[in-house]
Amino acid sequence: MLTDLDLEALWRYRSTYSKPADFDSFWDATLAEARSFALDVEAVPVDTPLRTLDVHDVSFAGFGGDRIRAWLRTPRGASGLPAVVQYHGYGGNRGSAVENLTWASAGFAHLQVEVRDQRGGTGFMTRGIADPATYFYRRVYVDAVRAVEAVRALGSADVAVIGNSQGGGVALAVAGLVPDLAAVHAQAPFLCDFRRALNVCGRPPFTELTTYLAENRRADVFPALSYFDGVGFAGRAMAPAWFSIGLMDDIVPPSTVFGAYHAYAGPKEISVWQHSAHEAGGSDDLDIALDAFRSRLFQEKP
Amino acid sequence: MLTDLDLEALWRYRSTYSKPADFDSFWDATLAEARSFALDVEAVPVDTPLRTLDVHDVSFAGFGGDRIRAWLRTPRGASGLPAVVQYHGYGGNRGSAVENLTWASAGFAHLQVEVRDQRGGTGFMTRGIADPATYFYRRVYVDAVRAVEAVRALGSADVAVIGNSQGGGVALAVAGLVPDLAAVHAQAPFLCDFRRALNVCGRPPFTELTTYLAENRRADVFPALSYFDGVGFAGRAMAPAWFSIGLMDDIVPPSTVFGAYHAYAGPKEISVWQHSAHEAGGSDDLDIALDAFRSRLFQEKP
Amino acid sequence: MLTDLDLEALWRYRSTYSKPADFDSFWDATLAEARSFALDVEAVPVDTPLRTLDVHDVSFAGFGGDRIRAWLRTPRGASGLPAVVQYHGYGGNRGSAVENLTWASAGFAHLQVEVRDQRGGTGFMTRGIADPATYFYRRVYVDAVRAVEAVRALGSADVAVIGNSQGGGVALAVAGLVPDLAAVHAQAPFLCDFRRALNVCGRPPFTELTTYLAENRRADVFPALSYFDGVGFAGRAMAPAWFSIGLMDDIVPPSTVFGAYHAYAGPKEISVWQHSAHEAGGSDDLDIALDAFRSRLFQEKP
Amino acid sequence: MLTDLDLEALWRYRSTYSKPADFDSFWDATLAEARSFALDVEAVPVDTPLRTLDVHDVSFAGFGGDRIRAWLRTPRGASGLPAVVQYHGYGGNRGSAVENLTWASAGFAHLQVEVRDQRGGTGFMTRGIADPATYFYRRVYVDAVRAVEAVRALGSADVAVIGNSQGGGVALAVAGLVPDLAAVHAQAPFLCDFRRALNVCGRPPFTELTTYLAENRRADVFPALSYFDGVGFAGRAMAPAWFSIGLMDDIVPPSTVFGAYHAYAGPKEISVWQHSAHEAGGSDDLDIALDAFRSRLFQEKP
Amino acid sequence: MLTDLDLEALWRYRSTYSKPADFDSFWDATLAEARSFALDVEAVPVDTPLRTLDVHDVSFAGFGGDRIRAWLRTPRGASGLPAVVQYHGYGGNRGSAVENLTWASAGFAHLQVEVRDQRGGTGFMTRGIADPATYFYRRVYVDAVRAVEAVRALGSADVAVIGNSQGGGVALAVAGLVPDLAAVHAQAPFLCDFRRALNVCGRPPFTELTTYLAENRRADVFPALSYFDGVGFAGRAMAPAWFSIGLMDDIVPPSTVFGAYHAYAGPKEISVWQHSAHEAGGSDDLDIALDAFRSRLFQEKP
Amino acid sequence: MLTDLDLEALWRYRSTYSKPADFDSFWDATLAEARSFALDVEAVPVDTPLRTLDVHDVSFAGFGGDRIRAWLRTPRGASGLPAVVQYHGYGGNRGSAVENLTWASAGFAHLQVEVRDQRGGTGFMTRGIADPATYFYRRVYVDAVRAVEAVRALGSADVAVIGNSQGGGVALAVAGLVPDLAAVHAQAPFLCDFRRALNVCGRPPFTELTTYLAENRRADVFPALSYFDGVGFAGRAMAPAWFSIGLMDDIVPPSTVFGAYHAYAGPKEISVWQHSAHEAGGSDDLDIALDAFRSRLFQEKP
């Protein structure tokens, strides 16, 4: 069953989000502070059974100089390739070094970044929420921007970003913070249009915020969240973007994705999967991203 | 929480399954009948964005001569490689041509076989259950054996089989029906120890049988099922096998996997993941399988 | 709680269903093909403890000539009575020979037909759905039409059809396919207004279609389903019809029933049970059907 | 899945219930008090569409002289037949006059009794529980005994009692309170072995007691309940009895039924349905009861 | 997630409730009848470990003269204080003598009244519902009015009433029945706007009515309920009132509270807690009530 | 229903927990480090509507010198009273200043301590779990010990500790870390016997650990947890202790509480509430604690 508005209403829907006056300066200052730490990229070859690809265990300085880890996968012996930077879903991790091989096998440098601290945990939606300066996602978004810088430092000039769920939300944030991305793919992106999300969504992780507010009845977290809302980043983003969403998604309400989509400033498309839940278009979304990114980054015709 | 016996009890547990007297002749006759159809392997190159791998859309004659489909993935330009034949989970399909690239990237010919008719459906546990001759899984197991024959026809002499859940059950069946496999990996294998499973398991797909029996109170499906039980095939299998199971699996009860494991006639190991549900060891199981298969099929040291 | 629109909105609601151009010819051809098999009705007396009624185990040639089974119950020694043909719910069967005695005790010949293969199973919503020609319900609807022919062959000229849930959907199909029925009663009829149903309903069996479409994202089953939608049959049906629905039905959304009701071409009434779930009016619906059918078929005043 | 002990353990299981010393005198006094009211049976013919059966709306004086209602169904024009008195499930009612026709159609006088006040309600498990004298089921059991007296007053000398769930529990109580019954059938009988039930069962209505005790932590309801436990009545019952139970019943734990079964003093059988939930043997149980009662009450050979 | 209308719609919402013509005379007669029993207040000192407060076990004659119990808590040695009479939630009780000490510690006489019979039980929503004269809540509301009279008899001239959930509904009823209350606080008040409630709410206790109506399809309980609906009492109430509600309350739908709020005849405020479920404002509501009642009853400035 | 072993088995059960060799030195060092920060107790009077009690907003230096907050409630004008230090449940907070007044009203100084960071959050079970030194509960237990020191600094020589759920677990830790407590009450104490808990419990917060381990399959958190297990602290504790547990608790498995109880080194009692869930004895436990603490700390006879 539909979990939110029907498609016609989604095309008409606009988020009530409004960007705080100092949104841009907040992020300028945040990134400047992050860049006060040397990026210090390390890439250590990983001994894997793979014969067609190289894998490097990459680390670099994220927010506060903390080490952030990622896998870099490339076709064996290749370098200087266009890159795809991928962010993962809530509570996840960068996964196994020897899985998720499509992008590298398709000729991209594929940097799969790990969100700090999340591996199997929970409670991140409210960590440090009392102040934008201490909010967990301030760190995550900075780490994500630094990942783009890291893959460039490793030789990839052209960079696209992708992600599913939380990863899609992070990709949108990066799209708003990094001016010269080649392309963006956000599959069922989380972290958009928080006010709407809490009114519509009855499942974690959005409900971590609901639970927090029910216990902190006089707290107003929305001012703080307004610095981290995908709708805000969308309004700054200029790279061509592909969104996707399932209309039966009960984790990321479709209206919140349309909220970001309608606000997106750059060229954009959205794939609507009428009977999908949070998996959205699954491998069909991957096919769309591959086609889009190949024509953008390789000038290949799909 | 544990969904079944604790580990100590699992090591002591033995299935009550007993093989019907004509189990072997039933399968000899079944396979002979299937082989009365020419295997007729076709392998059509697929145009994908992958640069390091070749993908072929393979089809061959399964049970009753019906066309069965599979993806064959190989390192670009390679041939004659040892093969890994993979079977998928209940209600699934062979997936996207450009995902699941680990085995081929690691130097194997990787044949990912599609179970007939399942894609997004349900109700297969009881289809044709009135008679072993008409039972749905008779077809599936034959198709799976023919897939091994197909990959050999395409040039791979050494063949290992793997699968998760239903795929693991199918892999065990193939291990019992194909005498000269190089190795077997069965991750949380379904389709074992049916009597025990129905007593312990409260979730689909095992409960399709429970529902059926509740509606057909005087039916006794266990004689028919005894021709398709992984415990029976395990007793015939001689290839080295790696099992895995999560002790918090609520879809495949751990005792049913131990039922098959204890009965397994060949060399065997089992990875027990104490806090995993049906994902069992996930990518850790993949690492184990890669190590095992590389040392067996490539004489590589992990 | 209400599971769908409120009553006022239901009276205004109209389905978006539109009948395919060849709907009529599809069914003409289908029935012609079915009638190429001799009906071949058999009726074997059943030895029951009942003293007031006779029960026969009836079979006849359904779709493809397959044998379809039914119970025929009649007042002891009577013949040539008006008949009520009843279809059962999803996954059910014709039940016990000695239960469901109301219609026969009230003086009707009561033919209770069994849907092929369903007894305790699942997965029928998607079986053969790739093509209208192979869809499971093509067989079911033909079998149901042939059941009317069978009861006529056994001596009942006047025939009414009834059913609950799937049985109500089948009854509507028969109402659209058999021109000279005396009356129809459809209680919470399933199988109507599929597009709406999938958007509104979160429980099986409608969700078998949702799951299928989520796994087959590029499939469009609605063209095939349009040959089987109760809204389409309703537009062809001329017999007087009684519908019923509970406004708290979470298995058959009330709007889908109103979709069929509004489209129904013959004389019609609908009983709306404001606080009922899928049981709709239960025995109150039976009272309504008894009154309606007695006045129609016996010219009795209720 | 099994909801309680496995079958082997059920055969060994014995209830810890022990009968209070004054159990017999409590019930002697209770029945004597009830009989101080004239039974005052009324039977008003009901105008139904049924042609093969007569239906009477029966009422009589139950506990405290309150009017208790029942349907009496008999083959048209017959009288003086052996009777089957049936009690219904929790929260139910005597149902429609024109349904549930099997027993009358099979030649019995069928008295279907209504439990006072229950129709669609809840909370009966704890009503008046502070004292055996005020407990709701004291009234229910007396009403049930008076129903047997009523059907005798209407001309049936030989009487059997049946019931499902709460009705089965009531039937067992009547079996312990009426010395000369012809037979008893208790399908998944509720109201037995309360201590065990509360430890094992997590669903209503047994959990009404659990909730009550959780809110009244220092209350001890078991002394009061011991006057109403089916295990206690079973020890007094001498009529031949047929029990049934489903091993996957999550409403009436199988061990509580075996508790009563093992204690039953008369001749007894139990049908165990291995994969059934609370429906137990459904119509198969009805077939068993019909066979048993016909041979007992009609000397018919099944 | 929101469980009902959004806030803007709640401000516009008006209940369809209409007061029966004899509502006032029904309650006049009811109270007159109740007052035909002497109030007969008893207050027995309770020996508690509390050093700052006195606790009395109070009882008085409620409906039909039945003894109703309450705790009276007062600052040690004080008397003649303004009183707060509190009613508890569904299935609850007056609780421990030594908990819930805020009101008395703040200088009020605090009478915590017990709803008759409820302690850990269920099924009260439909008890006696066939007739307003026999309905359970007729007794409860009378008892509640008599509690105000009892606390006055014990020396408190000024009386405010409060309650949460069922207690809030009872407080509203008292506000409509007792003309000279000082103040009212109704937190997430239950028992308002029954028609709306049943359409929107899917959880007990409102669903006790839904279940009843589904089993009693031709019953119409709304005429009887219209004598007990908080919307009706609100229209008669003149004391200043504070309401509160959580917009994520799934037990008491916010629209039913707004139904009563909009109808409330006296001065009124409502606290809307956007992310709260049935706890509404919790201790924040208590703070609001303390401030309001102190300024009203003590002329203290908060 | 029981959620764990039955009572007889609970009396026999012993935890498999074993204390690490350096448990004592770990905690000695931890406390020494914490005490390197001056305790720096502040107590600011709070302006409340309470007339019988004083409330102070207390803060002091916890782990790492971080400020920890608490309410101190005392009878108006009193000082030097024996103190009860209370810890709250998971995700909670110190609550309202004007609620939870029993202990102070009974003549105790009542210090209600807030667990750092928890207010409405989640995910604490795994925060910092990679190393005992960084584990979240290291901080919590230190804060809790410091709270005892703070209340002593404020003039209470004799101190008892209490808590429910997480608060009970914290109280046990304090009992093991502070040698001269007067008494301990642990109601349904959480944080005991982790290995057992994860095998038995299927609900948060214990399942935060299960989820973490399922995502970190090769991690072994039990060595780290062994420094924080209530069973370990119980073995060091000498103050008289009162435990309580509900046998139907599905959040804290009864066996884990018995694991701690059996290990408890001091005088001990346990209240077993047979039909309670996580509320255990509720206000009955409070009565028990009041009686126990009054006789211990005031030499009052209950």
mmCIF file of C-alpha atoms in Angstrom, chain B residues 1-2 248 274-275, chain F residues 3-4 13 15-17 125 189-210 213 222 225 229-231 249-257 259:
data_model
loop_
_atom_site.group_PDB
_atom_site.id
_atom_site.type_symbol
_atom_site.label_atom_id
_atom_site.label_comp_id
_atom_site.label_asym_id
_atom_site.label_seq_id
_atom_site.Cartn_x
_atom_site.Cartn_y
_atom_site.Cartn_z
ATOM 1 C CA MET B 1 17.330 -14.301 21.073
ATOM 2 C CA LEU B 2 17.967 -17.905 20.181
ATOM 3 C CA MET B 248 19.027 -16.387 15.847
ATOM 4 C CA GLN B 274 25.842 -16.856 17.505
ATOM 5 C CA HIS B 275 23.977 -13.578 17.096
ATOM 6 C CA THR F 3 9.363 -15.269 29.253
ATOM 7 C CA ASP F 4 12.161 -17.360 30.679
ATOM 8 C CA TYR F 13 20.030 -21.355 37.668
ATOM 9 C CA SER F 15 25.116 -17.525 35.550
ATOM 10 C CA THR F 16 28.121 -18.576 33.467
ATOM 11 C CA TYR F 17 29.608 -15.129 34.029
ATOM 12 C CA MET F 125 24.403 -0.252 24.899
ATOM 13 C CA PRO F 189 17.633 -4.831 37.305
ATOM 14 C CA PHE F 190 18.987 -4.561 33.783
ATOM 15 C CA LEU F 191 22.645 -4.983 32.766
ATOM 16 C CA CYS F 192 23.157 -8.408 34.361
ATOM 17 C CA ASP F 193 24.356 -11.674 32.870
ATOM 18 C CA PHE F 194 24.808 -10.390 29.316
ATOM 19 C CA ARG F 195 25.473 -13.708 27.585
ATOM 20 C CA ARG F 196 22.309 -15.219 28.970
ATOM 21 C CA ALA F 197 20.350 -12.047 28.263
ATOM 22 C CA LEU F 198 21.216 -12.010 24.576
ATOM 23 C CA ASN F 199 20.224 -15.646 24.179
ATOM 24 C CA VAL F 200 16.848 -15.170 25.833
ATOM 25 C CA CYS F 201 15.724 -11.599 25.204
ATOM 26 C CA GLY F 202 14.207 -10.378 21.957
ATOM 27 C CA ARG F 203 13.489 -6.749 22.823
ATOM 28 C CA PRO F 204 15.458 -3.552 23.288
ATOM 29 C CA PRO F 205 17.634 -2.440 24.913
ATOM 30 C CA PHE F 206 19.387 -5.821 25.220
ATOM 31 C CA THR F 207 18.871 -6.347 21.485
ATOM 32 C CA GLU F 208 21.029 -3.314 20.753
ATOM 33 C CA LEU F 209 23.870 -5.647 21.607
ATOM 34 C CA THR F 210 22.434 -8.439 19.505
ATOM 35 C CA LEU F 213 27.029 -8.438 17.143
ATOM 36 C CA PHE F 222 31.734 -10.117 26.227
ATOM 37 C CA LEU F 225 31.041 -6.318 29.045
ATOM 38 C CA ASP F 229 27.995 -7.029 34.414
ATOM 39 C CA GLY F 230 25.740 -6.845 37.454
ATOM 40 C CA VAL F 231 26.710 -10.404 38.307
ATOM 41 C CA ASP F 249 9.260 -9.639 32.009
ATOM 42 C CA ASP F 250 10.243 -9.569 28.345
ATOM 43 C CA ILE F 251 12.750 -6.748 28.667
ATOM 44 C CA VAL F 252 14.870 -8.049 31.536
ATOM 45 C CA PRO F 253 14.865 -11.861 31.507
ATOM 46 C CA PRO F 254 14.253 -13.218 35.005
ATOM 47 C CA SER F 255 17.197 -15.599 34.753
ATOM 48 C CA THR F 256 19.594 -12.677 34.412
ATOM 49 C CA VAL F 257 18.252 -11.201 37.641
ATOM 50 C CA GLY F 259 22.073 -14.738 38.007
#
